[in-house]
Amino acid sequence: MKYIQIAVDGPAGAGKSTIAKLLAKELNYTYIDTGAMYRAITLKAIEKKIDINIETEFDFIYKTNFKFKKDSLFMDGINVSQRVRNNDVSNNVSKVSSYLSVREKLVSIQQLMAKNENVVMDGRDIGYKVLPNANFKFFLTASIDERAERRHKDNLERDIKSDIKLLRTEIARRDYLDTTRLHSPLKPADDAIIIDTSHLTIDEVVSLITLRIREVENSGI
Ligand code: DC
């Protein structure tokens, strides 16, 4: 049996994970948040107190186990979904995700995960690197101001201290690091459908995407 793969890429705060999660629920597919995996490795490095600036310190990745269960990420059997959102992790994850050895290992795990079930996978390099043959590829964007506003609201709702100016600076910095890094920079696959979500609600984006999927399914392409 051939399983369906849906790739959702885009920068931080474009609504990727909320949209990918809803889409997965709607289609009854497994949702795989690859950003959470890079964050989890960063969390483990921080907890182990290793030097984040030394790539070879990340050998522990070969002995690290990941499992997604109902939208939650378990690392070595422990649910880390909440802790991977800490500011400390957010501020260090770009560095960690720039390492080739870390990327190669996580990409191979992600490819395995997509082999045996229908998946909606979100990240930065899914459409052109992790799942180049995905059945559907979407690239979500939004202006920096809009993304900072969304993160700010999200933080306030979660009772996390938040400064919108600082968020804007951090998002711009992360965009710069993610798009200019040497290995697998953030970019759309050539055949991805690009959706600017700045003036759309979450539900509108989910509807747009599901409509596109149904259209293709019904046309039998
Ligand atoms: O989507 P996010 O903000 O949780 O991602 C966290 C970091 O991980 C972000 O700096 C980019 C990186 N990342 C990546 O390099 N490749 C992916 N497939 C997913 C995330």
Tab-separated table of C-alpha atoms and ligand atoms in Angstrom:
chain	number	residue	atom	x	y	z
A	1	MET	CA	0.000	0.000	0.000
A	2	LYS	CA	1.217	3.471	-0.875
A	3	TYR	CA	0.815	6.057	1.823
A	4	ILE	CA	-0.016	9.736	1.261
A	5	GLN	CA	2.544	12.369	2.251
A	6	ILE	CA	1.671	16.041	2.719
A	7	ALA	CA	4.568	18.465	3.198
A	8	VAL	CA	3.961	21.824	4.904
A	9	ASP	CA	6.962	24.164	5.002
A	10	GLY	CA	7.495	27.790	5.920
A	11	PRO	CA	9.136	30.204	8.353
A	12	ALA	CA	8.481	30.496	12.099
A	13	GLY	CA	5.052	31.904	12.924
A	14	ALA	CA	3.433	31.430	9.501
A	15	GLY	CA	0.835	29.199	11.137
A	16	LYS	CA	2.399	25.970	9.884
A	17	SER	CA	2.036	23.791	12.929
A	18	THR	CA	-1.523	24.858	13.824
A	19	ILE	CA	-2.585	24.372	10.218
A	20	ALA	CA	-0.724	21.081	9.729
A	21	LYS	CA	-2.195	19.734	12.971
A	22	LEU	CA	-5.768	20.647	11.947
A	23	LEU	CA	-5.221	19.247	8.483
A	24	ALA	CA	-3.966	15.963	9.937
A	25	LYS	CA	-7.026	15.764	12.181
A	26	GLU	CA	-9.369	16.526	9.285
A	27	LEU	CA	-7.794	13.819	7.098
A	28	ASN	CA	-7.111	11.408	9.973
A	29	TYR	CA	-3.371	11.364	9.158
A	30	THR	CA	-0.434	11.351	11.575
A	31	TYR	CA	0.993	14.794	12.286
A	32	ILE	CA	4.795	15.050	12.424
A	33	ASP	CA	6.261	18.288	13.741
A	34	THR	CA	9.911	18.148	12.619
A	35	GLY	CA	10.702	21.501	14.290
A	36	ALA	CA	9.831	19.858	17.616
A	37	MET	CA	12.474	17.200	16.896
A	38	TYR	CA	15.207	19.833	16.363
A	39	ARG	CA	13.959	21.536	19.504
A	40	ALA	CA	14.044	18.281	21.474
A	41	ILE	CA	17.685	17.680	20.530
A	42	THR	CA	18.434	21.257	21.609
A	43	LEU	CA	16.634	20.665	24.913
A	44	LYS	CA	18.629	17.497	25.532
A	45	ALA	CA	21.899	19.335	24.760
A	46	ILE	CA	20.980	22.112	27.208
A	47	GLU	CA	20.032	19.606	29.908
A	48	LYS	CA	23.238	17.654	29.351
A	49	LYS	CA	25.101	20.984	29.603
A	50	ILE	CA	27.137	20.282	26.483
A	51	ASP	CA	28.751	23.051	24.443
A	52	ILE	CA	26.136	23.915	21.793
A	53	ASN	CA	28.861	25.353	19.549
A	54	ILE	CA	30.632	22.019	19.068
A	55	GLU	CA	28.938	19.748	16.547
A	56	THR	CA	30.701	16.559	17.679
A	57	GLU	CA	29.152	16.982	21.139
A	58	PHE	CA	25.865	15.970	19.509
A	59	ASP	CA	26.774	12.285	19.154
A	60	PHE	CA	24.043	11.493	21.679
A	61	ILE	CA	21.564	11.908	18.803
A	62	TYR	CA	22.390	8.372	17.618
A	63	LYS	CA	21.078	7.031	20.920
A	64	THR	CA	17.988	9.221	21.010
A	65	ASN	CA	14.557	7.842	20.297
A	66	PHE	CA	11.535	9.791	18.967
A	67	LYS	CA	7.852	8.948	18.826
A	68	PHE	CA	4.808	11.082	17.976
A	69	LYS	CA	1.616	10.117	19.794
A	70	LYS	CA	-1.542	12.215	19.377
A	71	ASP	CA	0.314	15.450	18.502
A	72	SER	CA	2.778	14.991	21.376
A	73	LEU	CA	6.467	14.297	20.931
A	74	PHE	CA	8.085	11.683	23.151
A	75	MET	CA	11.878	11.698	23.354
A	76	ASP	CA	13.339	8.590	24.960
A	77	GLY	CA	9.846	7.758	26.203
A	78	ILE	CA	9.219	11.147	27.854
A	79	ASN	CA	6.688	13.705	26.627
A	80	VAL	CA	8.743	16.844	25.863
A	81	SER	CA	6.068	18.772	23.902
A	82	GLN	CA	5.818	21.554	26.472
A	83	ARG	CA	9.490	21.875	27.382
A	84	VAL	CA	10.667	22.200	23.756
A	85	ARG	CA	8.809	25.566	23.604
A	86	ASN	CA	11.024	27.169	26.305
A	87	ASN	CA	12.783	30.408	25.325
A	88	ASP	CA	16.152	28.839	26.011
A	89	VAL	CA	15.433	26.168	23.416
A	90	SER	CA	14.006	28.709	20.908
A	91	ASN	CA	17.139	30.814	21.149
A	92	ASN	CA	19.534	27.930	20.491
A	93	VAL	CA	17.682	25.727	18.025
A	94	SER	CA	18.846	27.543	14.876
A	95	LYS	CA	22.442	26.743	15.731
A	96	VAL	CA	21.684	23.088	16.438
A	97	SER	CA	19.605	22.678	13.270
A	98	SER	CA	22.472	24.055	11.176
A	99	TYR	CA	24.645	20.985	11.898
A	100	LEU	CA	24.793	18.499	9.002
A	101	SER	CA	25.192	15.445	11.263
A	102	VAL	CA	22.110	16.437	13.284
A	103	ARG	CA	20.107	17.076	10.102
A	104	GLU	CA	21.120	13.806	8.432
A	105	LYS	CA	20.078	11.762	11.432
A	106	LEU	CA	16.753	13.542	11.948
A	107	VAL	CA	15.919	13.472	8.221
A	108	SER	CA	16.436	9.696	8.120
A	109	ILE	CA	14.150	9.253	11.153
A	110	GLN	CA	11.524	11.503	9.530
A	111	GLN	CA	11.663	9.550	6.266
A	112	LEU	CA	11.134	6.302	8.191
A	113	MET	CA	8.151	7.792	10.020
A	114	ALA	CA	6.511	8.690	6.688
A	115	LYS	CA	7.007	5.224	5.232
A	116	ASN	CA	4.319	3.325	7.052
A	117	GLU	CA	1.417	5.714	7.441
A	118	ASN	CA	-0.296	8.736	5.915
A	119	VAL	CA	1.389	11.855	7.241
A	120	VAL	CA	1.191	15.605	7.361
A	121	MET	CA	4.764	16.699	8.072
A	122	ASP	CA	5.750	20.271	8.793
A	123	GLY	CA	9.185	21.890	8.761
A	124	ARG	CA	11.569	23.883	6.591
A	125	ASP	CA	12.993	21.320	4.149
A	126	ILE	CA	10.213	18.747	3.911
A	127	GLY	CA	9.103	19.426	0.324
A	128	TYR	CA	12.535	19.469	-1.278
A	129	LYS	CA	14.629	17.277	1.023
A	130	VAL	CA	12.816	14.986	3.463
A	131	LEU	CA	9.864	14.012	1.238
A	132	PRO	CA	10.762	15.147	-2.299
A	133	ASN	CA	8.063	12.838	-3.707
A	134	ALA	CA	5.322	14.043	-1.378
A	135	ASN	CA	1.848	13.966	-2.940
A	136	PHE	CA	1.159	17.539	-1.837
A	137	LYS	CA	3.543	20.353	-0.964
A	138	PHE	CA	2.504	23.630	0.617
A	139	PHE	CA	4.723	26.538	1.620
A	140	LEU	CA	3.107	28.975	4.066
A	141	THR	CA	4.394	32.529	4.479
A	142	ALA	CA	3.289	35.689	6.322
A	143	SER	CA	4.819	39.118	6.947
A	144	ILE	CA	7.236	39.453	9.896
A	145	ASP	CA	4.862	41.884	11.674
A	146	GLU	CA	1.973	39.473	11.357
A	147	ARG	CA	4.068	36.559	12.601
A	148	ALA	CA	5.363	38.519	15.595
A	149	GLU	CA	1.791	39.519	16.450
A	150	ARG	CA	0.657	35.883	16.315
A	151	ARG	CA	3.519	34.626	18.525
A	152	HIS	CA	2.798	37.433	20.983
A	153	LYS	CA	-0.876	36.461	21.283
A	154	ASP	CA	0.084	32.826	21.577
A	155	ASN	CA	2.554	33.583	24.394
A	156	LEU	CA	0.000	35.655	26.298
A	157	GLU	CA	-2.563	32.870	26.002
A	158	ARG	CA	-0.019	30.428	27.419
A	159	ASP	CA	0.930	32.847	30.218
A	160	ILE	CA	4.459	33.174	28.806
A	161	LYS	CA	6.140	36.590	29.255
A	162	SER	CA	6.160	38.338	25.873
A	163	ASP	CA	7.624	41.464	24.273
A	164	ILE	CA	6.421	42.011	20.704
A	165	LYS	CA	9.425	44.127	19.655
A	166	LEU	CA	11.796	41.462	20.882
A	167	LEU	CA	9.743	38.766	19.154
A	168	ARG	CA	9.985	40.668	15.875
A	169	THR	CA	13.771	40.883	16.194
A	170	GLU	CA	14.044	37.192	17.093
A	171	ILE	CA	11.827	36.122	14.177
A	172	ALA	CA	13.864	38.232	11.731
A	173	ARG	CA	17.077	36.748	13.152
A	174	ARG	CA	15.729	33.209	12.895
A	175	ASP	CA	14.538	33.813	9.294
A	176	TYR	CA	17.992	35.047	8.416
A	177	LEU	CA	19.718	32.040	10.001
A	178	ASP	CA	17.239	29.527	8.555
A	179	THR	CA	17.345	30.885	4.993
A	180	THR	CA	21.096	31.468	4.762
A	181	ARG	CA	22.447	28.330	6.433
A	182	LEU	CA	24.618	26.046	4.368
A	183	HIS	CA	22.712	22.790	4.861
A	184	SER	CA	19.063	22.563	3.827
A	185	PRO	CA	18.091	26.229	4.155
A	186	LEU	CA	14.456	27.228	4.438
A	187	LYS	CA	12.996	27.429	0.915
A	188	PRO	CA	9.985	26.189	-1.006
A	189	ALA	CA	10.247	23.135	-3.233
A	190	ASP	CA	9.992	24.084	-6.919
A	191	ASP	CA	6.617	22.371	-7.118
A	192	ALA	CA	5.187	23.703	-3.824
A	193	ILE	CA	1.989	25.744	-3.666
A	194	ILE	CA	2.833	29.012	-1.878
A	195	ILE	CA	0.168	30.479	0.399
A	196	ASP	CA	0.532	33.907	2.049
A	197	THR	CA	-1.429	33.563	5.293
A	198	SER	CA	-1.041	37.223	6.439
A	199	HIS	CA	-4.676	38.085	5.785
A	200	LEU	CA	-6.229	34.668	6.165
A	201	THR	CA	-7.614	32.937	9.247
A	202	ILE	CA	-6.375	29.489	10.217
A	203	ASP	CA	-9.676	27.966	9.085
A	204	GLU	CA	-9.451	29.695	5.716
A	205	VAL	CA	-5.987	28.251	5.090
A	206	VAL	CA	-7.075	24.751	6.145
A	207	SER	CA	-10.077	25.016	3.790
A	208	LEU	CA	-7.869	26.199	0.917
A	209	ILE	CA	-5.513	23.259	1.405
A	210	THR	CA	-8.230	20.621	1.830
A	211	LEU	CA	-10.011	21.988	-1.241
A	212	ARG	CA	-6.822	21.601	-3.272
A	213	ILE	CA	-6.317	18.040	-1.997
A	214	ARG	CA	-9.928	17.052	-2.773
A	215	GLU	CA	-9.655	18.640	-6.244
A	216	VAL	CA	-6.604	16.562	-7.096
A	217	GLU	CA	-8.104	13.403	-5.550
A	218	ASN	CA	-11.329	13.851	-7.514
A	219	SER	CA	-9.530	14.539	-10.776
A	220	GLY	CA	-7.611	11.287	-10.301
A	221	ILE	CA	-4.189	12.854	-11.054
B	1	DC	O1	9.130	25.239	13.442
B	1	DC	P1	9.973	25.525	14.694
B	1	DC	O2	10.065	26.982	15.034
B	1	DC	O3	9.536	24.713	15.858
B	1	DC	O4	11.452	25.041	14.299
B	1	DC	C1	12.497	25.144	15.204
B	1	DC	C2	13.809	25.312	14.476
B	1	DC	O5	14.164	24.118	13.811
B	1	DC	C3	13.885	26.437	13.445
B	1	DC	O6	14.945	27.318	13.774
B	1	DC	C4	14.227	25.782	12.143
B	1	DC	C5	14.600	24.380	12.492
B	1	DC	N1	13.988	23.397	11.604
B	1	DC	C6	14.744	22.945	10.554
B	1	DC	O7	15.879	23.395	10.366
B	1	DC	N2	14.256	21.987	9.727
B	1	DC	C7	13.027	21.492	9.921
B	1	DC	N3	12.561	20.547	9.104
B	1	DC	C8	12.221	21.956	10.990
B	1	DC	C9	12.734	22.939	11.808
